[in-house]
Coordinates of N, CA and C and ligand atoms in Angstrom, one line a residue:
M1 N 53.2 141.4 -74.0 CA 54.2 142.3 -73.1 C 54.4 143.7 -73.4
D2 N 54.4 144.1 -74.6 CA 54.3 145.5 -74.9 C 52.9 146.4 -74.6
R3 N 52.0 145.5 -74.8 CA 50.8 145.8 -74.3 C 50.7 146.2 -73.0
W4 N 51.2 145.3 -72.2 CA 51.2 145.4 -70.7 C 52.1 146.7 -70.3
K5 N 53.1 146.9 -71.0 CA 54.2 148.0 -70.8 C 53.4 149.3 -71.1
D6 N 52.6 149.3 -72.4 CA 51.9 150.4 -72.7 C 50.8 150.7 -71.6
T7 N 50.3 149.7 -70.8 CA 49.2 150.0 -70.1 C 49.7 150.5 -68.9
M8 N 51.2 150.2 -68.3 CA 51.6 150.7 -67.1 C 52.0 152.1 -67.3
F9 N 52.3 152.5 -68.8 CA 52.7 153.8 -69.0 C 51.6 154.6 -68.8
L10 N 50.4 154.2 -69.5 CA 49.2 155.1 -69.5 C 48.8 155.1 -67.8
L11 N 48.9 154.2 -67.0 CA 48.6 154.3 -65.7 C 49.5 155.2 -65.0
D12 N 50.8 155.1 -65.2 CA 51.6 156.1 -64.7 C 51.4 157.5 -65.0
A13 N 50.9 157.8 -66.3 CA 50.6 159.1 -66.8 C 49.3 159.6 -66.2
A14 N 48.4 158.8 -65.9 CA 47.0 159.1 -65.5 C 47.3 159.5 -63.8
G15 N 48.2 158.6 -63.2 CA 48.3 158.8 -61.9 C 48.9 160.3 -61.7
A16 N 49.9 160.6 -62.5 CA 50.6 162.0 -62.5 C 49.6 163.1 -62.6
L17 N 48.6 162.9 -63.5 CA 47.6 164.0 -63.7 C 46.7 164.0 -62.5
V18 N 46.4 163.0 -61.9 CA 45.3 163.0 -60.8 C 45.9 163.7 -59.6
A19 N 46.9 163.1 -59.2 CA 47.8 163.4 -57.8 C 48.6 164.6 -58.1
P20 N 48.4 165.6 -57.2 CA 49.3 166.6 -57.2 C 50.8 166.1 -56.9
E21 N 52.0 166.7 -57.3 CA 53.3 166.3 -57.0 C 53.5 167.0 -55.7
R22 N 54.1 166.1 -54.8 CA 54.4 166.3 -53.3 C 55.9 166.0 -53.3
C23 N 56.4 167.1 -52.4 CA 57.8 166.6 -51.8 C 57.9 165.6 -51.0
A24 N 58.8 164.7 -51.4 CA 59.0 163.3 -50.7 C 59.3 163.6 -49.4
A25 N 59.6 164.5 -48.8 CA 60.1 164.6 -47.4 C 59.3 165.5 -46.7
C26 N 58.7 166.5 -47.3 CA 57.8 167.4 -46.4 C 56.3 167.6 -46.9
D27 N 56.0 167.2 -48.0 CA 54.5 167.1 -48.7 C 54.4 168.4 -49.3
A28 N 55.2 169.6 -49.3 CA 55.2 170.8 -49.9 C 54.8 170.5 -51.5
R29 N 53.9 171.4 -52.1 CA 53.8 171.2 -53.4 C 55.0 171.3 -54.3
V30 N 55.3 170.5 -55.2 CA 56.4 170.7 -56.0 C 56.1 170.7 -57.6
P31 N 56.9 171.2 -58.6 CA 56.6 171.0 -59.9 C 56.6 169.8 -60.5
F32 N 55.8 169.3 -61.5 CA 55.8 168.1 -62.2 C 57.3 167.2 -62.1
R33 N 57.3 165.9 -61.6 CA 58.3 165.1 -61.8 C 59.4 165.8 -61.0
T34 N 59.2 166.5 -60.0 CA 60.3 166.9 -59.0 C 60.3 166.3 -57.8
V35 N 61.2 165.6 -57.3 CA 61.1 164.7 -55.9 C 61.0 165.7 -54.8
F36 N 62.0 166.7 -54.7 CA 61.9 167.5 -53.3 C 61.8 168.8 -53.6
C37 N 61.3 169.7 -52.6 CA 61.0 171.1 -52.6 C 62.5 171.7 -52.5
S38 N 62.5 172.9 -52.8 CA 64.0 173.5 -53.0 C 64.4 173.6 -51.6
A39 N 63.8 173.8 -50.6 CA 64.3 173.7 -49.3 C 64.7 172.4 -48.8
C40 N 64.1 171.3 -49.2 CA 64.6 169.9 -48.7 C 65.7 169.7 -49.6
A41 N 65.7 169.9 -51.0 CA 66.8 169.6 -51.9 C 68.1 170.4 -51.3
A42 N 67.9 171.3 -50.7 CA 69.1 172.1 -50.2 C 70.1 171.1 -49.0
T43 N 69.3 170.4 -48.5 CA 69.8 169.4 -47.3 C 70.5 168.2 -47.9
L44 N 70.4 168.0 -49.1 CA 71.1 166.8 -49.8 C 72.4 166.9 -50.1
T45 N 73.2 165.8 -50.0 CA 74.5 165.7 -50.2 C 74.8 164.6 -51.3
S46 N 75.3 165.0 -52.5 CA 75.1 164.1 -53.4 C 76.7 163.3 -53.3
T47 N 76.8 162.3 -54.0 CA 77.9 161.4 -53.9 C 78.1 160.6 -55.1
S48 N 79.3 160.1 -55.3 CA 79.8 159.5 -56.4 C 79.7 158.0 -56.3
T49 N 79.7 157.1 -57.2 CA 80.0 155.9 -57.2 C 81.0 155.3 -56.4
E50 N 80.7 154.2 -55.5 CA 81.9 153.7 -54.8 C 82.4 152.5 -55.5
H51 N 83.3 152.6 -56.2 CA 84.0 151.4 -56.9 C 84.9 150.6 -56.1
R52 N 84.8 149.4 -56.1 CA 85.5 148.7 -55.3 C 86.7 147.8 -56.0
D53 N 87.8 148.5 -56.2 CA 88.9 148.0 -56.8 C 90.1 147.8 -56.1
G54 N 91.2 147.5 -56.5 CA 92.4 147.2 -56.1 C 92.5 146.2 -54.7
P55 N 92.7 146.7 -53.7 CA 92.9 145.9 -52.5 C 91.3 145.4 -51.9
Q56 N 90.3 146.1 -52.5 CA 88.9 145.6 -52.1 C 88.4 145.0 -53.2
A57 N 89.3 144.2 -54.2 CA 88.9 143.4 -55.3 C 88.0 142.2 -54.9
L58 N 88.3 141.7 -53.7 CA 87.7 140.4 -53.1 C 86.5 140.8 -52.5
H59 N 85.9 142.0 -52.4 CA 84.6 142.5 -51.8 C 83.6 141.9 -52.8
P60 N 82.5 141.3 -52.1 CA 81.7 140.5 -53.2 C 80.9 141.4 -53.9
L61 N 80.8 142.7 -53.9 CA 80.1 143.8 -54.6 C 81.1 144.3 -55.4
A62 N 80.9 144.4 -56.9 CA 81.6 144.9 -57.7 C 81.6 146.6 -57.8
S63 N 80.5 147.0 -57.4 CA 80.3 148.5 -57.1 C 79.1 148.6 -56.5
L64 N 79.2 149.8 -55.6 CA 77.9 150.3 -54.7 C 77.6 151.6 -55.3
H65 N 76.4 151.8 -55.9 CA 75.9 153.1 -56.2 C 74.8 153.9 -55.4
A66 N 75.1 155.1 -55.1 CA 74.1 155.9 -54.1 C 74.1 157.1 -54.6
P67 N 72.9 157.8 -54.9 CA 73.0 159.2 -55.2 C 73.3 160.1 -54.2
F68 N 72.9 159.7 -53.0 CA 73.2 160.8 -51.8 C 73.9 160.0 -50.4
L69 N 74.6 160.9 -49.6 CA 74.8 160.4 -48.5 C 73.7 160.5 -47.5
Y70 N 73.5 159.8 -46.6 CA 72.4 159.6 -45.8 C 72.5 161.0 -44.8
G71 N 71.2 161.5 -44.6 CA 71.1 162.7 -43.9 C 70.2 163.5 -44.6
G72 N 69.5 164.6 -43.9 CA 68.5 165.6 -44.4 C 67.6 164.9 -44.9
A73 N 67.1 165.5 -46.1 CA 65.7 165.1 -46.7 C 65.7 163.7 -47.2
I74 N 66.6 163.0 -47.8 CA 66.6 161.6 -48.0 C 66.6 160.9 -46.9
S75 N 66.8 161.2 -45.7 CA 66.7 160.3 -44.5 C 65.1 160.4 -44.1
A76 N 64.6 161.8 -44.3 CA 63.1 161.9 -43.9 C 62.3 161.1 -44.9
A77 N 62.7 161.2 -46.0 CA 61.8 160.5 -47.3 C 61.9 159.0 -46.8
V78 N 63.1 158.6 -46.6 CA 63.2 157.1 -46.3 C 62.4 156.7 -45.3
T79 N 62.5 157.4 -44.2 CA 61.8 157.2 -42.9 C 60.3 157.1 -43.2
R80 N 59.7 157.9 -43.9 CA 58.4 158.3 -44.3 C 57.9 157.1 -45.2
F81 N 58.7 156.7 -46.0 CA 58.5 155.5 -47.0 C 58.2 154.2 -46.3
K82 N 59.3 154.0 -45.4 CA 59.5 152.7 -44.6 C 58.7 152.6 -43.5
Y83 N 58.8 153.4 -42.6 CA 58.2 153.2 -41.4 C 56.7 153.8 -41.1
E84 N 56.3 154.8 -42.3 CA 55.0 155.5 -42.0 C 53.9 155.1 -43.1
G85 N 54.3 154.0 -43.7 CA 53.3 153.4 -44.7 C 53.1 154.2 -45.9
R86 N 54.3 155.0 -46.4 CA 53.9 155.8 -47.5 C 54.5 155.1 -48.8
S87 N 53.9 154.1 -49.0 CA 54.5 153.3 -50.1 C 54.5 154.0 -51.5
E88 N 53.5 155.0 -51.6 CA 53.6 155.8 -52.9 C 54.9 156.6 -53.3
L89 N 55.5 156.7 -52.0 CA 56.8 157.4 -52.3 C 58.0 156.6 -53.0
A90 N 57.6 155.1 -53.4 CA 58.3 154.2 -54.0 C 58.8 155.0 -55.6
R91 N 57.8 155.4 -56.1 CA 58.0 156.0 -57.5 C 59.0 157.2 -57.5
P92 N 58.7 158.0 -56.8 CA 59.9 159.2 -56.8 C 61.3 158.7 -56.2
L93 N 61.2 157.8 -55.3 CA 62.4 157.5 -54.8 C 63.2 156.4 -55.8
A94 N 62.6 155.7 -56.5 CA 63.1 154.8 -57.6 C 63.6 155.7 -58.7
H95 N 63.0 156.9 -59.0 CA 63.5 157.7 -60.0 C 64.9 158.3 -59.5
L96 N 65.0 158.6 -58.1 CA 66.2 159.0 -57.7 C 67.3 158.1 -57.8
L97 N 67.0 156.7 -57.6 CA 68.3 155.6 -57.9 C 68.8 155.7 -59.2
L98 N 67.8 155.9 -60.3 CA 68.5 156.2 -61.5 C 69.5 157.4 -61.7
R99 N 69.3 158.3 -60.9 CA 70.3 159.5 -60.6 C 71.6 158.9 -60.2
A100 N 71.7 157.9 -59.6 CA 72.9 157.3 -59.1 C 74.0 157.3 -60.1
G101 N 73.7 157.7 -61.2 CA 74.7 157.8 -62.3 C 74.4 157.2 -63.6
P102 N 74.9 157.7 -64.6 CA 74.6 157.1 -65.9 C 75.3 155.5 -65.8
Q103 N 76.1 155.3 -65.1 CA 77.0 154.2 -64.8 C 76.1 153.0 -64.7
L104 N 74.7 153.4 -64.0 CA 73.8 152.3 -63.7 C 73.3 151.7 -65.1
T105 N 72.9 152.5 -66.1 CA 72.5 152.0 -67.2 C 73.7 151.4 -68.2
S106 N 74.9 151.6 -67.8 CA 76.0 151.0 -68.5 C 76.4 149.8 -68.1
L107 N 75.8 149.2 -66.9 CA 76.4 148.0 -66.4 C 75.7 146.8 -67.0
A108 N 74.7 147.1 -68.0 CA 74.0 146.0 -68.6 C 73.5 144.9 -67.8
I109 N 72.7 145.3 -66.7 CA 72.2 144.5 -65.8 C 71.2 143.5 -66.4
D110 N 71.2 142.3 -65.9 CA 70.1 141.2 -66.5 C 69.1 141.2 -65.6
C111 N 69.4 141.3 -64.2 CA 68.3 141.3 -63.3 C 68.6 142.0 -61.9
V112 N 67.3 142.4 -61.4 CA 67.3 143.2 -60.3 C 66.6 142.6 -59.2
V113 N 67.6 142.3 -58.1 CA 67.0 141.6 -56.9 C 66.9 142.4 -55.6
P114 N 65.9 142.5 -55.0 CA 65.7 143.4 -53.8 C 66.2 142.7 -52.7
V115 N 67.0 143.3 -51.8 CA 67.4 142.6 -50.5 C 66.0 142.3 -49.8
P116 N 65.8 141.0 -49.4 CA 64.6 140.6 -49.1 C 64.5 140.9 -47.5
L117 N 63.2 140.9 -47.0 CA 63.0 141.1 -45.4 C 62.7 139.8 -44.9
H118 N 62.9 139.5 -43.8 CA 62.6 138.3 -43.0 C 61.0 138.1 -43.0
P119 N 60.3 136.9 -43.5 CA 59.0 137.0 -43.4 C 58.3 137.5 -42.3
T120 N 58.6 137.4 -41.2 CA 58.1 138.0 -39.9 C 58.0 139.5 -40.2
R121 N 59.2 140.1 -40.5 CA 59.1 141.5 -40.7 C 58.4 142.0 -41.9
L122 N 58.2 141.2 -42.9 CA 57.3 141.7 -44.0 C 55.8 141.6 -43.5
V123 N 55.5 140.7 -42.7 CA 54.2 140.7 -42.2 C 53.8 142.0 -41.4
E124 N 54.8 142.5 -40.6 CA 54.7 143.5 -39.7 C 54.6 144.8 -40.5
R125 N 55.4 145.0 -41.5 CA 55.5 146.3 -42.3 C 54.6 146.2 -43.4
G126 N 54.1 145.1 -44.0 CA 53.1 145.1 -45.0 C 53.8 145.2 -46.3
F127 N 55.1 145.5 -46.5 CA 55.5 145.6 -47.7 C 57.0 145.6 -47.5
N128 N 57.8 145.3 -48.7 CA 59.3 145.4 -48.6 C 59.7 146.5 -49.4
Q129 N 60.1 147.5 -48.8 CA 60.4 148.6 -49.4 C 61.6 148.6 -50.7
A130 N 62.6 147.7 -50.5 CA 63.5 147.5 -51.4 C 62.8 146.9 -52.6
A131 N 61.8 145.9 -52.3 CA 61.0 145.4 -53.6 C 60.3 146.2 -54.3
L132 N 59.8 147.2 -53.8 CA 58.8 148.3 -54.5 C 59.8 149.1 -55.3
L133 N 61.1 149.5 -54.6 CA 62.0 150.5 -55.6 C 62.5 149.4 -56.6
G134 N 62.7 148.1 -56.3 CA 63.6 147.3 -57.5 C 62.6 147.1 -58.5
R135 N 61.2 146.9 -58.3 CA 60.3 146.7 -59.3 C 60.3 147.7 -60.4
L136 N 60.2 149.0 -59.8 CA 60.4 150.1 -60.8 C 61.6 150.4 -61.5
L137 N 62.8 150.0 -60.6 CA 64.0 150.3 -61.3 C 64.2 149.4 -62.3
A138 N 63.8 147.9 -62.2 CA 64.1 147.0 -63.2 C 63.3 147.3 -64.4
R139 N 62.2 147.8 -64.3 CA 61.3 148.4 -65.6 C 62.0 149.4 -66.2
R140 N 62.7 150.5 -65.5 CA 63.4 151.6 -66.3 C 64.8 151.0 -66.9
L141 N 65.4 150.0 -66.3 CA 66.7 149.6 -66.9 C 66.3 148.5 -67.9
G142 N 65.3 148.1 -68.0 CA 64.7 147.0 -69.0 C 65.3 145.8 -68.7
A143 N 65.4 145.4 -67.4 CA 65.9 144.1 -66.8 C 64.9 143.2 -66.0
A144 N 65.2 142.2 -65.9 CA 64.3 141.2 -65.1 C 64.2 141.6 -63.6
F145 N 62.9 141.5 -63.0 CA 62.8 141.6 -61.9 C 62.5 140.3 -61.1
E146 N 63.6 140.1 -60.0 CA 63.5 138.7 -59.4 C 63.4 138.8 -57.8
P147 N 62.2 139.2 -57.4 CA 62.0 139.5 -55.9 C 62.1 138.3 -55.1
R148 N 62.1 137.2 -55.9 CA 62.0 135.9 -54.9 C 63.3 135.2 -55.3
A149 N 64.3 135.7 -55.8 CA 65.7 134.9 -56.0 C 66.4 134.6 -54.6
L150 N 66.3 135.8 -53.8 CA 67.0 135.5 -52.3 C 66.0 135.5 -51.3
T151 N 66.2 134.8 -50.3 CA 65.3 134.6 -49.3 C 66.2 134.8 -48.0
R152 N 65.6 135.4 -47.0 CA 66.2 135.9 -45.7 C 65.9 134.7 -44.8
I153 N 67.1 134.0 -44.5 CA 66.7 132.8 -43.6 C 67.1 133.0 -42.2
K154 N 67.4 134.3 -41.8 CA 67.7 134.5 -40.4 C 67.1 135.7 -40.0
A155 N 66.1 135.7 -38.9 CA 65.6 136.9 -38.4 C 66.7 137.9 -37.6
T156 N 67.0 138.8 -38.2 CA 68.0 139.7 -37.8 C 67.4 140.8 -37.0
E157 N 68.2 141.2 -36.0 CA 67.9 142.6 -35.1 C 68.0 143.7 -36.0
A158 N 67.4 144.8 -35.7 CA 67.3 146.0 -36.6 C 68.8 146.5 -36.6
Q159 N 69.5 146.6 -37.8 CA 70.8 147.1 -37.9 C 71.0 148.4 -37.2
A160 N 70.2 149.4 -37.2 CA 70.3 150.6 -36.8 C 70.7 150.7 -35.2
T161 N 70.3 149.6 -34.4 CA 70.5 149.5 -33.0 C 71.8 149.1 -32.6
L162 N 72.8 148.5 -33.6 CA 73.8 147.8 -33.3 C 75.2 148.6 -33.7
S163 N 76.3 148.1 -33.2 CA 77.7 148.6 -33.3 C 78.2 148.1 -34.8
R164 N 79.3 148.5 -35.5 CA 79.6 148.0 -36.6 C 79.8 146.6 -36.6
E165 N 80.6 146.2 -35.4 CA 80.9 144.7 -35.2 C 79.7 144.0 -35.3
G166 N 78.7 144.5 -34.1 CA 77.5 143.9 -34.0 C 76.6 143.5 -35.5
R167 N 76.6 144.8 -36.3 CA 76.0 144.6 -37.6 C 76.6 143.4 -38.6
L168 N 77.8 143.4 -38.6 CA 78.5 142.3 -39.3 C 78.2 140.9 -38.8
R169 N 78.1 140.7 -37.5 CA 77.7 139.5 -37.1 C 76.3 139.2 -37.3
N170 N 75.5 140.1 -37.2 CA 74.0 140.2 -37.2 C 73.5 139.6 -38.5
V171 N 74.3 140.0 -39.4 CA 73.7 139.6 -40.9 C 74.5 138.4 -41.6
R172 N 75.5 137.8 -40.8 CA 76.2 136.7 -41.4 C 75.4 135.7 -41.6
G173 N 75.4 135.0 -42.9 CA 74.7 133.8 -43.3 C 73.1 134.3 -43.1
A174 N 72.7 135.4 -43.4 CA 71.3 135.8 -43.4 C 70.7 135.6 -44.6
F175 N 71.1 135.2 -45.7 CA 70.4 135.1 -47.0 C 70.9 133.9 -47.7
E176 N 69.9 133.4 -48.5 CA 70.1 132.2 -49.3 C 69.6 132.4 -50.6
A177 N 70.2 131.9 -51.8 CA 69.5 132.0 -53.1 C 68.5 130.8 -53.0
R178 N 67.2 131.2 -53.5 CA 66.3 130.0 -53.7 C 66.5 129.0 -54.6
Q179 N 66.8 129.4 -56.1 CA 67.0 128.7 -56.9 C 68.4 129.0 -57.8
A180 N 69.4 128.4 -57.8 CA 70.5 128.8 -58.4 C 70.5 129.1 -59.9
D181 N 69.6 128.4 -60.4 CA 69.5 128.8 -62.1 C 68.9 130.0 -62.3
W182 N 68.1 130.8 -61.2 CA 67.7 132.2 -61.3 C 68.7 133.2 -61.5
L183 N 69.9 132.8 -60.9 CA 71.0 133.9 -60.8 C 72.2 133.4 -61.7
A184 N 72.5 132.3 -62.1 CA 73.5 131.8 -62.7 C 73.7 132.5 -64.0
N185 N 75.2 133.1 -64.1 CA 75.7 133.6 -65.2 C 74.9 134.9 -65.6
R186 N 74.3 135.6 -64.3 CA 73.5 136.7 -64.8 C 74.3 138.1 -63.9
R187 N 74.2 139.3 -64.6 CA 74.7 140.6 -64.1 C 73.6 141.0 -63.3
V188 N 73.8 140.9 -61.8 CA 72.7 141.2 -60.9 C 72.9 142.5 -60.1
L189 N 71.8 143.2 -60.1 CA 71.9 144.5 -59.2 C 71.1 144.3 -58.0
L190 N 71.6 144.4 -56.7 CA 71.0 144.5 -55.6 C 70.4 145.6 -55.3
V191 N 69.2 145.7 -54.9 CA 68.7 147.0 -54.5 C 68.2 147.1 -53.0
D192 N 68.7 148.2 -52.2 CA 67.9 148.3 -50.9 C 67.8 149.9 -50.7
D193 N 67.2 150.1 -49.7 CA 67.0 151.7 -49.5 C 68.2 152.4 -48.9
V194 N 69.0 151.9 -48.0 CA 70.2 152.6 -47.5 C 71.2 151.5 -47.3
A195 N 72.5 152.1 -47.1 CA 73.7 151.0 -46.9 C 74.3 152.1 -45.7
T196 N 74.4 151.5 -44.5 CA 75.4 152.1 -43.6 C 76.6 151.6 -43.6
T197 N 77.1 150.3 -42.9 CA 78.3 149.5 -42.9 C 78.5 148.9 -44.3
G198 N 77.3 148.6 -44.9 CA 77.4 147.8 -46.4 C 77.3 146.2 -45.9
A199 N 77.1 145.9 -44.5 CA 77.2 144.5 -44.2 C 75.9 143.8 -44.8
T200 N 74.7 144.2 -44.7 CA 73.6 143.6 -45.4 C 73.8 143.3 -46.8
L201 N 74.2 144.3 -47.7 CA 74.5 144.2 -49.1 C 75.6 143.0 -49.5
A202 N 76.7 143.0 -48.6 CA 77.8 142.2 -48.7 C 77.4 140.8 -48.5
E203 N 76.4 140.9 -47.6 CA 75.9 139.2 -47.4 C 75.1 138.8 -48.3
A204 N 74.0 139.7 -48.8 CA 73.3 139.3 -49.8 C 74.2 139.0 -51.1
A205 N 75.2 139.7 -51.4 CA 76.0 139.5 -52.5 C 76.5 138.2 -52.5
I206 N 76.9 137.7 -51.5 CA 77.7 136.5 -51.1 C 76.7 135.3 -51.4
A207 N 75.3 135.5 -51.1 CA 74.4 134.5 -51.5 C 74.4 134.5 -52.9
V208 N 74.1 135.8 -53.5 CA 74.0 135.8 -54.9 C 75.4 135.1 -55.7
H209 N 76.5 135.3 -55.2 CA 77.6 134.7 -55.9 C 77.5 133.1 -55.7
A210 N 76.9 132.9 -54.4 CA 76.9 131.4 -54.4 C 76.0 130.7 -55.3
A211 N 75.1 131.3 -56.0 CA 74.2 130.9 -57.0 C 75.0 131.0 -58.4
K212 N 76.4 131.3 -58.3 CA 76.8 131.4 -59.7 C 76.7 132.6 -60.5
A213 N 76.2 133.7 -59.8 CA 76.0 135.0 -60.7 C 77.3 135.3 -61.3
H214 N 77.2 136.1 -62.6 CA 78.4 136.7 -63.3 C 79.1 137.8 -62.3
I215 N 78.3 138.7 -62.0 CA 78.7 139.9 -61.3 C 77.6 140.4 -60.6
V216 N 77.9 141.2 -59.3 CA 76.9 141.8 -58.5 C 77.5 143.2 -58.1
H217 N 76.4 143.8 -58.5 CA 76.6 145.3 -58.1 C 75.3 145.7 -57.2
A218 N 75.3 146.9 -56.7 CA 74.3 147.3 -55.8 C 74.0 148.8 -56.0
V219 N 72.7 148.9 -55.6 CA 72.2 150.6 -55.7 C 71.4 150.7 -54.4
V220 N 71.6 151.9 -53.8 CA 70.8 152.3 -52.5 C 70.6 153.9 -52.9
L221 N 69.4 154.3 -52.1 CA 69.3 155.8 -52.2 C 70.2 156.5 -51.5
A222 N 70.8 156.1 -50.3 CA 71.8 156.8 -49.6 C 72.7 155.9 -49.0
R223 N 74.0 156.5 -48.7 CA 74.9 155.6 -47.9 C 75.5 156.4 -46.8
A224 N 76.0 155.9 -45.9 CA 76.7 156.7 -44.7 C 78.0 157.0 -45.1
Ligands
ZN1 ZN1 60.4 169.4 -48.9

């Protein structure tokens, strides 16, 4: 296991030496380990963790973490990552997820579960953007990565085209846990690229709770 981790580290380091660093939103050259150029970085709006306390206590998510509000360079980067086949952006974008706050490391997460795509959508796109982010994030958090823990049992319309009510209806009952014992009594972190109404994450969290998880948190790159 350690040898595997060492190998991955060396591959990471070698990749950084070979490929020049580029801005995730516009491809301008940037300094080592910098995700956005200064012009793009100026368009970002940082946000703080959204805790779901008090009257929201019954919400299936204990907390939602997002480093940015949706818009500007983060929307451009997500669009390139998701719809323009730029899967190599997973690495810098996963790094941004960790910026969602020191809280993320203090949650003592046992396993990271990406929000799954419906199999049809996965074939169309060729990769699940949430799984690429989740795999890197799990490694950095020292948590297990469980990309097969949840399955999408309902082919939903693209959320972006729907009203708020439409979105809630659209994803209801969309997810199912494959094997309860993968999630039982575990502290789970759901990962997705963006959250607008939060309806998709809430539905995924309901499925994780149905598998008897101890607690469910979520992290996204940007929220509305
Ligand atoms: Zn840029």
